[in-house]
Tab-separated table of C-alpha atoms in Angstrom:
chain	number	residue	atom	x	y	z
A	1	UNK	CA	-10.787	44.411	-13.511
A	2	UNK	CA	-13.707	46.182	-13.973
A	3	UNK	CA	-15.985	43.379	-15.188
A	4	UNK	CA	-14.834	41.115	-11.283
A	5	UNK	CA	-18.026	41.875	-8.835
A	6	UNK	CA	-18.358	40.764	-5.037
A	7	UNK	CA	-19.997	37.992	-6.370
A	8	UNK	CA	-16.593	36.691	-8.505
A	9	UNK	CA	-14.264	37.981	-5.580
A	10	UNK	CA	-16.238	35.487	-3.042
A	11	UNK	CA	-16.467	32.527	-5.778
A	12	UNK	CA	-12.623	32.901	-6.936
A	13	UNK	CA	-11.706	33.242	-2.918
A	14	UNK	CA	-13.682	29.494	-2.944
A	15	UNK	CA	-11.590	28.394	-6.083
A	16	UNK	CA	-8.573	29.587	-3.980
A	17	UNK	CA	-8.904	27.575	-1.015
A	18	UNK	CA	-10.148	24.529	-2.718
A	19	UNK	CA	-6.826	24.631	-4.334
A	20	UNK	CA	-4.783	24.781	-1.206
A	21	UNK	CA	-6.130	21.153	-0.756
A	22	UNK	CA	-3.436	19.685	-2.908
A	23	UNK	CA	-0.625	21.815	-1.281
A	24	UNK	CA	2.451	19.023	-1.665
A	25	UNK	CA	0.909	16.554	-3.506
A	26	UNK	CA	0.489	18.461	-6.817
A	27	UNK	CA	4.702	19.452	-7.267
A	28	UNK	CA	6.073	20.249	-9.871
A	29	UNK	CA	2.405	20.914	-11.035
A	30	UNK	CA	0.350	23.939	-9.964
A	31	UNK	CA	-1.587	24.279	-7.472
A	32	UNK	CA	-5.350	24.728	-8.920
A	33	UNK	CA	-8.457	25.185	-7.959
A	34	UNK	CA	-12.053	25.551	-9.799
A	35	UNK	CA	-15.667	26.180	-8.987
A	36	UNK	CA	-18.920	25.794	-11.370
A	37	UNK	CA	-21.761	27.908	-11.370
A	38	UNK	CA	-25.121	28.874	-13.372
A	39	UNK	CA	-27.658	31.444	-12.082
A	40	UNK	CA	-25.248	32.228	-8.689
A	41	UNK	CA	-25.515	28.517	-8.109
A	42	UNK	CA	-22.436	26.597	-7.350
A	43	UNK	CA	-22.697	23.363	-9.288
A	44	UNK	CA	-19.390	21.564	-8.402
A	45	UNK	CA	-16.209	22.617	-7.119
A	46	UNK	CA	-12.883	20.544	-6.969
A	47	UNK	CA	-9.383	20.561	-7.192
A	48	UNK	CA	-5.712	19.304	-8.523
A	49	UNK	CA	-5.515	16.428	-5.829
A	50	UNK	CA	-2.158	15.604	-7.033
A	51	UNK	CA	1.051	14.809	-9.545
A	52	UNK	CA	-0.621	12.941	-12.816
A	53	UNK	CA	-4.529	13.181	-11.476
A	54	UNK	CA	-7.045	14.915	-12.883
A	55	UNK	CA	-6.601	18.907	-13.489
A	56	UNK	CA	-9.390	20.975	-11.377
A	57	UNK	CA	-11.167	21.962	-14.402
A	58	UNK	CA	-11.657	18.639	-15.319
A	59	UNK	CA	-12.903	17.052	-12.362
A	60	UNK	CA	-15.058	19.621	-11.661
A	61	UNK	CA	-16.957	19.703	-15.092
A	62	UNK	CA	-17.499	16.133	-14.969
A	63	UNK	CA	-19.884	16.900	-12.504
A	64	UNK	CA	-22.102	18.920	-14.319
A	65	UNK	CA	-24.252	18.519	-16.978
A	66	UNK	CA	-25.741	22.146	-17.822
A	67	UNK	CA	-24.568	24.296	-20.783
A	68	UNK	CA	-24.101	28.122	-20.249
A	69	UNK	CA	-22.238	28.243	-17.082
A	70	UNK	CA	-19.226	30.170	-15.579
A	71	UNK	CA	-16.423	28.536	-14.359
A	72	UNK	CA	-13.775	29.838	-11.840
A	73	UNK	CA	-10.218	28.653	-12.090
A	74	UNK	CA	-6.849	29.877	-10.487
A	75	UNK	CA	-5.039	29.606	-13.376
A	76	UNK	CA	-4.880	29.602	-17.050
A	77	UNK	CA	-6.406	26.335	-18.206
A	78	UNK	CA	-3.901	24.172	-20.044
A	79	UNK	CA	-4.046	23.512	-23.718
A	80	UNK	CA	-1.518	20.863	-24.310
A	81	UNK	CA	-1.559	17.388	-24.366
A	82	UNK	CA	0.658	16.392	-20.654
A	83	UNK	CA	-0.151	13.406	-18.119
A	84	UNK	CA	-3.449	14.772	-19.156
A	85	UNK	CA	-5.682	15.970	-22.111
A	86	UNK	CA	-6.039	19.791	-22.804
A	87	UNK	CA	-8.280	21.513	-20.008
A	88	UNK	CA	-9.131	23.681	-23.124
A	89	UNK	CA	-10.935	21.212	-24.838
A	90	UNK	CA	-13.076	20.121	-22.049
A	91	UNK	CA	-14.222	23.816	-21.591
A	92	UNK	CA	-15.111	24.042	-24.903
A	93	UNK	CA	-17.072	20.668	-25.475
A	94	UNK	CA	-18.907	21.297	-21.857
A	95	UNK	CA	-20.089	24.309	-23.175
A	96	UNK	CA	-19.593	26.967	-20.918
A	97	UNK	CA	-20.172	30.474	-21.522
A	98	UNK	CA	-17.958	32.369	-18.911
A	99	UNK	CA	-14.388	31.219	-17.843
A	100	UNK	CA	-12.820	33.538	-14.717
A	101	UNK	CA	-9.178	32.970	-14.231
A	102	UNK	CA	-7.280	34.343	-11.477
A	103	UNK	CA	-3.596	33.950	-12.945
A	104	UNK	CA	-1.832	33.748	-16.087
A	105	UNK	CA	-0.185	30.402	-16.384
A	106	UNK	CA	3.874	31.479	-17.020
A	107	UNK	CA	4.843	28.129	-18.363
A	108	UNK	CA	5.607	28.615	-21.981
A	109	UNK	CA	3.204	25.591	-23.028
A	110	UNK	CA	0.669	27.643	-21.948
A	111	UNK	CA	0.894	31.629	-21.484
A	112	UNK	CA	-2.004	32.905	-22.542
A	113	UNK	CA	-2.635	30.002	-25.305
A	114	UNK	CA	-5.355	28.521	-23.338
A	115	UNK	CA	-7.092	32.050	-22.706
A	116	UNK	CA	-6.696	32.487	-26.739
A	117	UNK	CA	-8.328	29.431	-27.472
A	118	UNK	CA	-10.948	29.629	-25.155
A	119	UNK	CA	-11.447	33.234	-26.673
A	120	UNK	CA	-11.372	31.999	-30.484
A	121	UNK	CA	-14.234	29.533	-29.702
A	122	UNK	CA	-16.541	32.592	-28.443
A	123	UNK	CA	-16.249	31.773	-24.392
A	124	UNK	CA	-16.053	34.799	-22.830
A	125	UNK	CA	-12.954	35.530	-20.887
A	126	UNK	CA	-11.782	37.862	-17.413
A	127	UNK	CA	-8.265	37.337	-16.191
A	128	UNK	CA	-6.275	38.874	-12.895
A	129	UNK	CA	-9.226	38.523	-10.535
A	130	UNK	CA	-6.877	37.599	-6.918
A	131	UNK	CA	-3.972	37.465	-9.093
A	132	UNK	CA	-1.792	38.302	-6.090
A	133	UNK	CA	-3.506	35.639	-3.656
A	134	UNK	CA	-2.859	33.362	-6.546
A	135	UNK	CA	0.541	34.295	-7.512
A	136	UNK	CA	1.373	33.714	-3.717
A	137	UNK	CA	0.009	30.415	-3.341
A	138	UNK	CA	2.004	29.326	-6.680
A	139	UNK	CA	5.325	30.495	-6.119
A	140	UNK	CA	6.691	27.031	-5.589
A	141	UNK	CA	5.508	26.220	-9.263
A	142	UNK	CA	5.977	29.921	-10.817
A	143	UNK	CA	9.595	30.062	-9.214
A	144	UNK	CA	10.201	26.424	-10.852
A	145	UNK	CA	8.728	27.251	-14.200
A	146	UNK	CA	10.352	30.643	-14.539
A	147	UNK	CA	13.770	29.885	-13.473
A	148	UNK	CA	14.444	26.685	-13.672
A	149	UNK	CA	15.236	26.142	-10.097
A	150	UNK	CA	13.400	24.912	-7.024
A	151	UNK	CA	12.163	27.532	-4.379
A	152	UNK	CA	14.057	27.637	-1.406
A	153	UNK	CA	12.883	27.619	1.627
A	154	UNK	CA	15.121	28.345	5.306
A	155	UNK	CA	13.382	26.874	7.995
A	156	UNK	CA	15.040	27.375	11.743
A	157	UNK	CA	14.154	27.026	15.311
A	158	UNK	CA	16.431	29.631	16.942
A	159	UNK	CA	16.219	31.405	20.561
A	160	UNK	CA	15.322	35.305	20.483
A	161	UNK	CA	19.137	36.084	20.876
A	162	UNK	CA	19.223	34.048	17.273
A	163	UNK	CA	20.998	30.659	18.498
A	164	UNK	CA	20.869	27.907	16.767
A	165	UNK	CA	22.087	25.769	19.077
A	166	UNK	CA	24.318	25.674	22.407
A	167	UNK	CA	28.078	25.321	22.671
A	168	UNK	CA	27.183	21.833	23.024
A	169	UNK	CA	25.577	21.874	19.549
A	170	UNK	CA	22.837	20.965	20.684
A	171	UNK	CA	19.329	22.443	19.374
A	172	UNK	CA	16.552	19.945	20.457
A	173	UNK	CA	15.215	21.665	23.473
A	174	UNK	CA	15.470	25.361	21.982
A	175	UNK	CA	11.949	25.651	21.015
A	176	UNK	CA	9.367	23.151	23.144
A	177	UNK	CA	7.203	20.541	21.037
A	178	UNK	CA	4.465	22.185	19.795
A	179	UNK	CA	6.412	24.691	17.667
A	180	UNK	CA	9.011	21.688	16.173
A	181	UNK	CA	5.441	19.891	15.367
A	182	UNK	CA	4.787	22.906	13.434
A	183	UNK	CA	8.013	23.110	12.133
A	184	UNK	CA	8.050	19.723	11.484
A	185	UNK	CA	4.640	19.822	9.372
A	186	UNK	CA	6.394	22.233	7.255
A	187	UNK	CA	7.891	19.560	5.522
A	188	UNK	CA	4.907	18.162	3.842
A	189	UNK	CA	4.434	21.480	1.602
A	190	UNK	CA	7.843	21.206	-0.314
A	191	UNK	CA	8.975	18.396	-2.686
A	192	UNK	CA	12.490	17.995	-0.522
A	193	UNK	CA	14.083	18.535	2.552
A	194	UNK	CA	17.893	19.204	2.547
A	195	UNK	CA	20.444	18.807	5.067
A	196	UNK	CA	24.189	19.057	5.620
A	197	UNK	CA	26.065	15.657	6.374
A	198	UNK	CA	27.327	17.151	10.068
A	199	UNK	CA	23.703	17.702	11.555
A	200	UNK	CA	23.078	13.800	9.734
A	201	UNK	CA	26.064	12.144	11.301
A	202	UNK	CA	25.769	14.029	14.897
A	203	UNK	CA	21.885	13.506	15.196
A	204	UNK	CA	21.116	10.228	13.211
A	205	UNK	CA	17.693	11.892	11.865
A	206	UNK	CA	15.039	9.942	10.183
A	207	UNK	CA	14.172	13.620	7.649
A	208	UNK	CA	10.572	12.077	7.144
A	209	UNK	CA	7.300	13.131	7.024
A	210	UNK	CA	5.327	11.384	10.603
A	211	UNK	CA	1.912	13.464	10.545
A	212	UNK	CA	-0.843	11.061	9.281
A	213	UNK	CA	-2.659	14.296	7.589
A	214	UNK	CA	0.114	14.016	4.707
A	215	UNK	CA	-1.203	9.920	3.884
A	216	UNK	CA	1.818	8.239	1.680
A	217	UNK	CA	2.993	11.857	0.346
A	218	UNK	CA	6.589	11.319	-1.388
A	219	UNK	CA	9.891	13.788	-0.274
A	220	UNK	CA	12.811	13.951	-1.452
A	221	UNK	CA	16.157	13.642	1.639
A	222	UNK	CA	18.887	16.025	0.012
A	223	UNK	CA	22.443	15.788	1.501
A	224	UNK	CA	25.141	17.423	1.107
A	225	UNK	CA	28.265	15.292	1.930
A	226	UNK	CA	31.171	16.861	0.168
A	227	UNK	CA	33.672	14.188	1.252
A	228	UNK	CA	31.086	10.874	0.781
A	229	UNK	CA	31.506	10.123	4.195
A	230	UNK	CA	27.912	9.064	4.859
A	231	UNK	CA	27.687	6.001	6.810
A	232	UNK	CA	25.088	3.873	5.361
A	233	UNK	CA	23.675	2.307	8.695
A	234	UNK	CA	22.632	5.862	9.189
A	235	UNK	CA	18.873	6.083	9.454
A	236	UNK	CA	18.667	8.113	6.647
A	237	UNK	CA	18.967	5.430	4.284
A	238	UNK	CA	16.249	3.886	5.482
A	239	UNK	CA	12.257	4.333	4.140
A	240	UNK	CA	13.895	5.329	0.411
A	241	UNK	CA	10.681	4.160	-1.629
A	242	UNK	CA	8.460	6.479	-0.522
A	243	UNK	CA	11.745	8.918	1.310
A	244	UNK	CA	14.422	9.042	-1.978
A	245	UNK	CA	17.708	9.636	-0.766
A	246	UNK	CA	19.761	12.364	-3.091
A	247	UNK	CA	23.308	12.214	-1.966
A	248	UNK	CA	26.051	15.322	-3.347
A	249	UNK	CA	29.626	15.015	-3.167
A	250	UNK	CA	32.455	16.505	-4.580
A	251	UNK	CA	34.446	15.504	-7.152
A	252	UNK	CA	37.643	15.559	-5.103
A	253	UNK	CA	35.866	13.058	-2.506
A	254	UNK	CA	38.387	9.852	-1.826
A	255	UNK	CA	35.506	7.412	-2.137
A	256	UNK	CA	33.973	7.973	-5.529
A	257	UNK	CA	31.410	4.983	-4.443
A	258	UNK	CA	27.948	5.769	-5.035
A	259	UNK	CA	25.760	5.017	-2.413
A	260	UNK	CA	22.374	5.376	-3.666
A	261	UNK	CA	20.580	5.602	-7.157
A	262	UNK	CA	20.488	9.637	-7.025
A	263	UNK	CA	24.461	10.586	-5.978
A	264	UNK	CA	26.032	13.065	-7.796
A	265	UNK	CA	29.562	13.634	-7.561
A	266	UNK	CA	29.871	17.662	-8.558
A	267	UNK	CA	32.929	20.131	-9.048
A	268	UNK	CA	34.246	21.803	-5.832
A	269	UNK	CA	33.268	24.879	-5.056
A	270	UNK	CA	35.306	27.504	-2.228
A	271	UNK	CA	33.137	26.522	0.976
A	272	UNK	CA	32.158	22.675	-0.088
A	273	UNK	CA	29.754	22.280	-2.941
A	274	UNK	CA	28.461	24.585	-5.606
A	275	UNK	CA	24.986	25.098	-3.742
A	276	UNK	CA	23.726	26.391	-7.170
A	277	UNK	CA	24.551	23.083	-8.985
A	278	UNK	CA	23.100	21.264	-6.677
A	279	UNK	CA	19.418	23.305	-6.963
A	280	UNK	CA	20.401	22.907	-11.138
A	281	UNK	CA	20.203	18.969	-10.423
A	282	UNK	CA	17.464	19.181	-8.235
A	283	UNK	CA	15.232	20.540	-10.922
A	284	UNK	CA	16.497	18.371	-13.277
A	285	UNK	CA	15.292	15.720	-10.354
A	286	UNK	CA	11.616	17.304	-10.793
A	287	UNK	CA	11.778	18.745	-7.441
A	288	UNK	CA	10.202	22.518	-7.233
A	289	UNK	CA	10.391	23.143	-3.464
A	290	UNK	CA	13.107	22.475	-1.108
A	291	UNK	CA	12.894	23.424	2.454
A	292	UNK	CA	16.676	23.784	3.724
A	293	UNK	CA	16.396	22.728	7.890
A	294	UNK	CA	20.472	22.763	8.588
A	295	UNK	CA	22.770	22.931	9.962
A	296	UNK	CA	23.926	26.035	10.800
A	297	UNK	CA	26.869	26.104	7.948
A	298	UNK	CA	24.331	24.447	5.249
A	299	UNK	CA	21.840	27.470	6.436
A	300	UNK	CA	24.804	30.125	6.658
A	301	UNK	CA	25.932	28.792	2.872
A	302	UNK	CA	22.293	29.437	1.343
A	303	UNK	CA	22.023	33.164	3.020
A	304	UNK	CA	25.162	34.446	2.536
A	305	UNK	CA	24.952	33.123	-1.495
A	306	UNK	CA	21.401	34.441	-1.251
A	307	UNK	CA	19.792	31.072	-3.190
A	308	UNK	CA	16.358	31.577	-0.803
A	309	UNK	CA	13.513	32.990	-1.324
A	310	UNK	CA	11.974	32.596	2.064
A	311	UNK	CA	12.893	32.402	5.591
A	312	UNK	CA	10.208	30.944	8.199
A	313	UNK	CA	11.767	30.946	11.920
A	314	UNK	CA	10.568	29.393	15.298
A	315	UNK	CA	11.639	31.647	17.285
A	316	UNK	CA	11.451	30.236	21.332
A	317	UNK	CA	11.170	32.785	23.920
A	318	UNK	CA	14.457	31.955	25.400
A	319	UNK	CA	18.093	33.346	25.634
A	320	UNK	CA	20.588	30.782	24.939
A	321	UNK	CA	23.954	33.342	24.377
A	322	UNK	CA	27.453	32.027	24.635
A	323	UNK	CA	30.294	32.774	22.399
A	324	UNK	CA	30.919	29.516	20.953
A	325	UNK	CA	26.836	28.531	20.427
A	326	UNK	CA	25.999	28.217	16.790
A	327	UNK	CA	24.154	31.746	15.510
A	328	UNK	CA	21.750	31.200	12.223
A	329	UNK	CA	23.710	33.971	9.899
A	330	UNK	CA	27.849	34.043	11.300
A	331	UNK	CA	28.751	35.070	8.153
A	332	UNK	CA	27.126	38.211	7.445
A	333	UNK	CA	28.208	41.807	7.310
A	334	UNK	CA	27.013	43.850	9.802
A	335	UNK	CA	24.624	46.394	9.582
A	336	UNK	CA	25.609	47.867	6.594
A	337	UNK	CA	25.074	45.196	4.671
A	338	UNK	CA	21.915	43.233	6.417
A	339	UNK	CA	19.535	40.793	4.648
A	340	UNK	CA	16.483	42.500	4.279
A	341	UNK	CA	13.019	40.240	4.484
A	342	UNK	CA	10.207	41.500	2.695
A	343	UNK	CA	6.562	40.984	3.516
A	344	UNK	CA	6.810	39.800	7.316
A	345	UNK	CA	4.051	37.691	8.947
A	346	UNK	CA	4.039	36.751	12.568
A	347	UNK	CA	2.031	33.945	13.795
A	348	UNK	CA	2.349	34.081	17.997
A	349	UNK	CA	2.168	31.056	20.394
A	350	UNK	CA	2.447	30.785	24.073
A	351	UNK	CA	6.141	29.609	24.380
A	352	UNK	CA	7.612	31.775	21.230
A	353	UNK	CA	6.421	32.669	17.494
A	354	UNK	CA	6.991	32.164	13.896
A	355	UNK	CA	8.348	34.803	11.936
A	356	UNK	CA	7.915	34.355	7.752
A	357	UNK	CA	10.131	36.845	5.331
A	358	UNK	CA	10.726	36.738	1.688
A	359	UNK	CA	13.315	37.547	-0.018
C-alpha cells in the first residue's frame, strides 16, 4: 500500500467508475474498468461494455501507441485464452512499464497468474489499491465465482409498519411511482428476476425491463410454480427472445408438460421447492445475479433459509396495518432471533426511502 499516492487513488477512483458503465451487461463476467497514462497524462480510458466484447484492458490499449506507460485496472488482468485472448499478452506486447490493479481476480483461471506473468516479464506490479470499492462493485461476479451460486438479491416495496400488501393483497399503490420506477430500474443490474407463480397468476406481470437506458439488455423471468400450473396465455410468456422464461416445478406436479425450453422439474422440498436447487440450476444457466421481487411467501422462503445476500426496501411513508395484510418476514422468530443487516445505506425521497442491508 505504501507505493498507491493521491495521484493512483484519483486515477483508480476513474478506472472504478468507468467500470460501473457495463453494470448488467457484462454478467457472468466482471465488471472492469481501466485507464492509461504516461507523464500524469491520461491517454485512454475504457471499459468491459459487455458479455463476449472486448476486456477493458484491451480496448483501452488499442488506443495508445506510447511505450512506458502505467495502466490502471480493477482487476487482475486475465491470462487465459476465453471469448477473448489473454489481457496478459496485450500488456506485455504494448509495452507498458507500470500495471495498478485494484483487486485480485478469485476465479481460479486467474488468481494471481496474470499478476505473475506480468511480473516474470519485468512490468512492475501494485495490487489492493480500492480493493474494498472494488470488491463491492464485484460481488455479483465474486459471489458467482466463489460459490458457485448467483447473488441474491430481496427487493420490496413495503409501508413503514412493514406491509407488503393489504388484506386485499394488493401492493400497487403502497409506495407512489417514482420509488417503483426506482425499484423497477433495479432490474437491469442483475442477470434474473424471480417470482413466485401466485403474485404471476393474481397480477398478470410482464417481469421486463421498460427503461430505454438499459437498450436490448437480456434477463432472465425465474418462476417458481411447484404444481406447473402456469397458464400459458399469461403475459409472462410473452417477449422470451430477449425475456427467457425459466419455469421450476416439482417433481410431484400432475402435469409433467414442459412449457418452455428452460423447465425443470426438481425434487420436493418441505415448503414447495428446494430454493437452493433452484440457485444450483441457475448457475448452471450462467446467471450470477438474481433479484427476488415476490411474493410475500417466495420473499419469506429466501429469508427464513437465509439464501440472500442483500436486502434493498422501498419503504413508503405510510401505515397500512391489518391483521390479515401480507408482512415481508411472517416467519421469523422474534427478537431473539432477528436477521441482522450489515452495512446499512439510506437513500431518502419525498414520499418514503430506500433502505440497502447485506447480509
Amino acid at each position: 500500500m505504501d507505493s498507491f499516492d493521491q495521484k493512483d487513488i484519483k486515477l483508480m477512483k476513474i478506472a472504478l467508475k468507468l467500470g460501473q458503465k457495463g453494470m448488467g451487461f457484462t454478467e457472468p463476467n466482471p465488471l472492469v474498468g481501466a485507464v492509461v497514462v504516461k507523464n500524469e497524462k491520461i491517454l485512454a480510458g475504457g471499459y468491459h461494455r459487455k458479455f463476449g466484447a472486448k476486456h477493458a484492458e484491451q480496448e483501452v490499449l488499442e488506443q495508445v501507441d506510447e511505450t512506458g506507460t502505467t495502466l490502471y485496472v480493477t482487476l487482475e488482468p486475465c491470462c487465459h485464452f476465453g471469448k477473448t485472448p489473454p489481457c496478459t499478452d496485450v500488456i506485455i506486447a504494448k509495452k507498458v512499464k507500470r500495471v495498478v490493479v485494484a483487486l485480485k481476480d478469485p476465479n481460479p483461471l486467474v488468481n494471481g497468474k496474470g499478476i505473475k506473468k506480468l511480473l516474470e516479464h519485468g512490468i512492475e506490479v501494485d495490487v489492493g489499491i480500492l480493493e474494498e470499492t472494488a470488491r463491492y462493485y464485484n460481488r455479483h461476479y465474486i459471489k458467482y465465482i466463489r460459490k458457485k451460486s448467483p447473488y441474491v438479491t430481496i427487493n420490496a416495496g413495503v409501508s413503514m409498519d412493514g406491509k407488503l400488501t393489504d388484506k386485499y393483497r394488493k401492493s400497487e399503490w403502497i409506495t407512489n411511482q417514482r420509488l417503483r420506477s426506482y425499484s423497477h430500474s433495479l432490474r437491469g443490474e442483475s442477470s434474473a428476476i424471480l417470482a413466485g407463480v401466485k403474485t404471476v397468476m393474481d397480477d398478470n406481470p410482464q417481469l421486463t425491463i421498460r427503461e430505454r437506458s438499459w437498450g436490448n439488455k437480456k434477463l432472465y423471468r425465474v418462476i417458481l410454480d411447484t404444481h406447473n400450473r402456469l397458464d400459458q396465455n399469461l403475459r409472462i410468456f410473452q417477449e422470451q427472445e430477449r425475456f427467457p422464461l425459466v419455469i421450476f416445478s416439482s417433481q410431484t406436479a400432475t402435469d409433467k408438460i414442459k412449457k418452455v425450453e428452460h423447465h425443470y422439474f426438481l425434487k420436493p422440498g418441505t415448503d414447495g421447492l428446494e430454493l437452493q436447487e433452484v440457485l444450483e440450476q441457475l448457475y448452471k444457466l450462467g446467471i450470477s445475479s438474481v433479484l427476488v421481487e415476490g411474493g410475500g411467501q417466495v420473499i419469506d422462503s429466501f429469508l427464513k433459509e437465509g439464501l440472500y445476500d442483500e436486502v434493498i426496501l422501498f419503504v413508503a411513508n405510510k401505515l397500512i396495518g391489518g391483521t390479515e395484510s401480507v408482512q415481508i418476514f411472517p416467519s421469523g422468530k422474534g427478537v431473539k432471533e432477528p436477521i441482522e443487516l450489515k452495512h446499512k445505506e439510506v437513500v431518502e425521497f419525498t414520499s418514503g426511502h430506500l433502505v440497502k442491508g447485506f447480509k
